[in-house]
Short mmCIF file of C-alpha atoms in Angstrom, two decimals:
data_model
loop_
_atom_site.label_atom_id
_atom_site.label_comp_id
_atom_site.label_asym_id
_atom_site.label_seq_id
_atom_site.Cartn_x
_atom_site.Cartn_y
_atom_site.Cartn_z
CA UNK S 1 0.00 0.00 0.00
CA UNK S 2 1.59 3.16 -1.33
CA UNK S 3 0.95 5.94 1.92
CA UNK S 4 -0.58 9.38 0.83
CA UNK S 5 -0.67 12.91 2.65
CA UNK S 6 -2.16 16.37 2.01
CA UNK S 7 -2.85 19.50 4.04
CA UNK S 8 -3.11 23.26 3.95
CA UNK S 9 -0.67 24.95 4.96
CA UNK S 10 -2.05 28.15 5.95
CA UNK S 11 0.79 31.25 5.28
CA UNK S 12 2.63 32.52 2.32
CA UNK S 13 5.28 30.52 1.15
CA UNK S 14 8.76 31.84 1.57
CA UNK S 15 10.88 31.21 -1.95
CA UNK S 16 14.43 29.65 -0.25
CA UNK S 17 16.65 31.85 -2.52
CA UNK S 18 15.27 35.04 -1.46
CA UNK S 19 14.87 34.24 1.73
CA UNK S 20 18.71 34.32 3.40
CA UNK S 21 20.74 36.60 4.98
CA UNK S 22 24.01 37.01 5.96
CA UNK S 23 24.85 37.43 9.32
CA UNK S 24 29.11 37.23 11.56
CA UNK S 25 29.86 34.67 13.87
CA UNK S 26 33.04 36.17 15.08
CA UNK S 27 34.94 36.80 12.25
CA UNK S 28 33.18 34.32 9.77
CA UNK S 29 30.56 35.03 7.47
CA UNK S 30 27.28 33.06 7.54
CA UNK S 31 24.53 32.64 5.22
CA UNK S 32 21.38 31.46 7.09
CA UNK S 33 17.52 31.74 6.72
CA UNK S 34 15.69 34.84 6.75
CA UNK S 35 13.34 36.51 9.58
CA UNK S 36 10.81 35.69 7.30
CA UNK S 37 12.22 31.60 6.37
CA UNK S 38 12.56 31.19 9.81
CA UNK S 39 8.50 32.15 10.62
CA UNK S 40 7.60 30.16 7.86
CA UNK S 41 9.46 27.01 8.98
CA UNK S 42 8.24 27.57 12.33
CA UNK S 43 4.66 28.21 11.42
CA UNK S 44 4.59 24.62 9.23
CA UNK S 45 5.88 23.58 12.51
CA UNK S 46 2.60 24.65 14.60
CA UNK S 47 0.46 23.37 11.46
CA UNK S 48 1.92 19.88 10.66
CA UNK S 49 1.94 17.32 12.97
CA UNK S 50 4.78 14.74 12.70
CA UNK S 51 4.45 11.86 11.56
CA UNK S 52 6.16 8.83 13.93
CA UNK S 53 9.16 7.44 12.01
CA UNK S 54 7.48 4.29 10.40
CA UNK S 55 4.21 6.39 9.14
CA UNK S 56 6.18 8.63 7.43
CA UNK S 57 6.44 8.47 3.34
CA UNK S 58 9.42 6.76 1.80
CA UNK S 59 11.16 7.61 -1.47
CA UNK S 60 10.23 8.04 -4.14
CA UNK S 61 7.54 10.24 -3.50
CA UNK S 62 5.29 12.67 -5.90
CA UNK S 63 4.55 16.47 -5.01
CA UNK S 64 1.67 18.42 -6.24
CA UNK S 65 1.14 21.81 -4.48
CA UNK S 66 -1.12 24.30 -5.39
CA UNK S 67 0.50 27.37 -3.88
CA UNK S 68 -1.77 30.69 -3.40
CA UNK S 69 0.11 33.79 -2.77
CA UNK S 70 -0.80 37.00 -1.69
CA UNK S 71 0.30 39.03 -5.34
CA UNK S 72 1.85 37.57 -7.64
CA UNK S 73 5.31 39.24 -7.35
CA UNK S 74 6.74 35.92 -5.45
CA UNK S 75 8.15 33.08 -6.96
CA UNK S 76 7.21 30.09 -7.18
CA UNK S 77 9.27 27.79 -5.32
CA UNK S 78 8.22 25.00 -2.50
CA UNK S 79 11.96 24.60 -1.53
CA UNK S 80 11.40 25.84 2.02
CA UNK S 81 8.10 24.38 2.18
CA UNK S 82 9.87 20.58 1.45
CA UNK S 83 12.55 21.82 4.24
CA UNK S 84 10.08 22.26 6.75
CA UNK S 85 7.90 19.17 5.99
CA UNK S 86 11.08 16.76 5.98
CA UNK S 87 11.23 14.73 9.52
CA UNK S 88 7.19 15.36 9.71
CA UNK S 89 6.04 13.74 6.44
CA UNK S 90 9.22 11.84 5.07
CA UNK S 91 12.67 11.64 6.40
CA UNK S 92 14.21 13.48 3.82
CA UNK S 93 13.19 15.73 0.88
CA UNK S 94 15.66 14.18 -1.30
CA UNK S 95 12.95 11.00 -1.40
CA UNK S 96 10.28 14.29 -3.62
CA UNK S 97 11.00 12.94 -7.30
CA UNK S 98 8.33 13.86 -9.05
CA UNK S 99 6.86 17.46 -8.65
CA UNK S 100 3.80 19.13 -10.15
CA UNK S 101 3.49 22.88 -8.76
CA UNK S 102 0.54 25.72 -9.29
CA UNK S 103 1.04 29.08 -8.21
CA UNK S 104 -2.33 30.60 -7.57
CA UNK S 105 -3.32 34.03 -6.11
CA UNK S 106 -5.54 34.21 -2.96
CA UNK S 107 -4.83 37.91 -1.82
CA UNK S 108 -6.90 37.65 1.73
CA UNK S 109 -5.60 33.65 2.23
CA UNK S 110 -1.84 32.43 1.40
CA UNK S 111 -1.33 29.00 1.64
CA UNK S 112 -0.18 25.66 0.52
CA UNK S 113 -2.42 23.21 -1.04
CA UNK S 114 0.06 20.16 -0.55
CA UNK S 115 -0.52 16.66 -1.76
CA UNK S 116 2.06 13.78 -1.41
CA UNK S 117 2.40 10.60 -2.31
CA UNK S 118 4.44 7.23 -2.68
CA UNK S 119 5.10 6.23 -6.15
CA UNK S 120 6.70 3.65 -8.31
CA UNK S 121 10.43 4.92 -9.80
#
């Protein structure tokens, strides 16, 4: 039996290359997420439950998101959307081999339409 998720993922998602700054640790240079990234990761966090290890999906797996933004200035790109599902839905979001992505405009309602499942490589 191949296992299947979806959800809505309330929030607009954050696009992963325009969403890093670069910040010193002493005299290094560091790039790391954004004010922004960060909230979003954190807000999947509140709206995801995770999934216990051996109910989570295993590679390879198929994506389809429908993703409605608030204009449609942003890109679209569910990079930091995979990053914060991986180690609640799958393991790792190198197992997402198949993608099928819809950006959408919902100016009063951002969110993620997501839809995941197990299929045959």
């Amino acid at each position: 039996m191949r296992r299947k998720w979806q959800g809505v993922i309330l929030g607009e998602p954050v696009s992963k290359a325009n969403s890093r700054r670069i910040v010193r640790f002493g005299a290094q240079l560091r790039v790391i997420k954004s004010e922004k990234g960060l909230a979003y990761v954190e807000a999947v966090a509140r709206q995801v439950p995770e999934l216990p290890p051996d109910c989570q999906l295993l590679s390879p797996i198929r994506l389809t998101a429908h993703i409605y933004y608030s204009s449609n200035r942003p890109d679209l790109d569910p990079s930091l959307l995979l990053d914060a599902l991986q180690g609640r839905i799958y393991r790792n979001d190198r197992a997402v081999r198949e993608m099928h992505l819809y950006h959408h405009l919902d100016r009063t309602t951002p969110r993620a339409e997501v839809y995941l499942e197990e299929i045959d490589e």
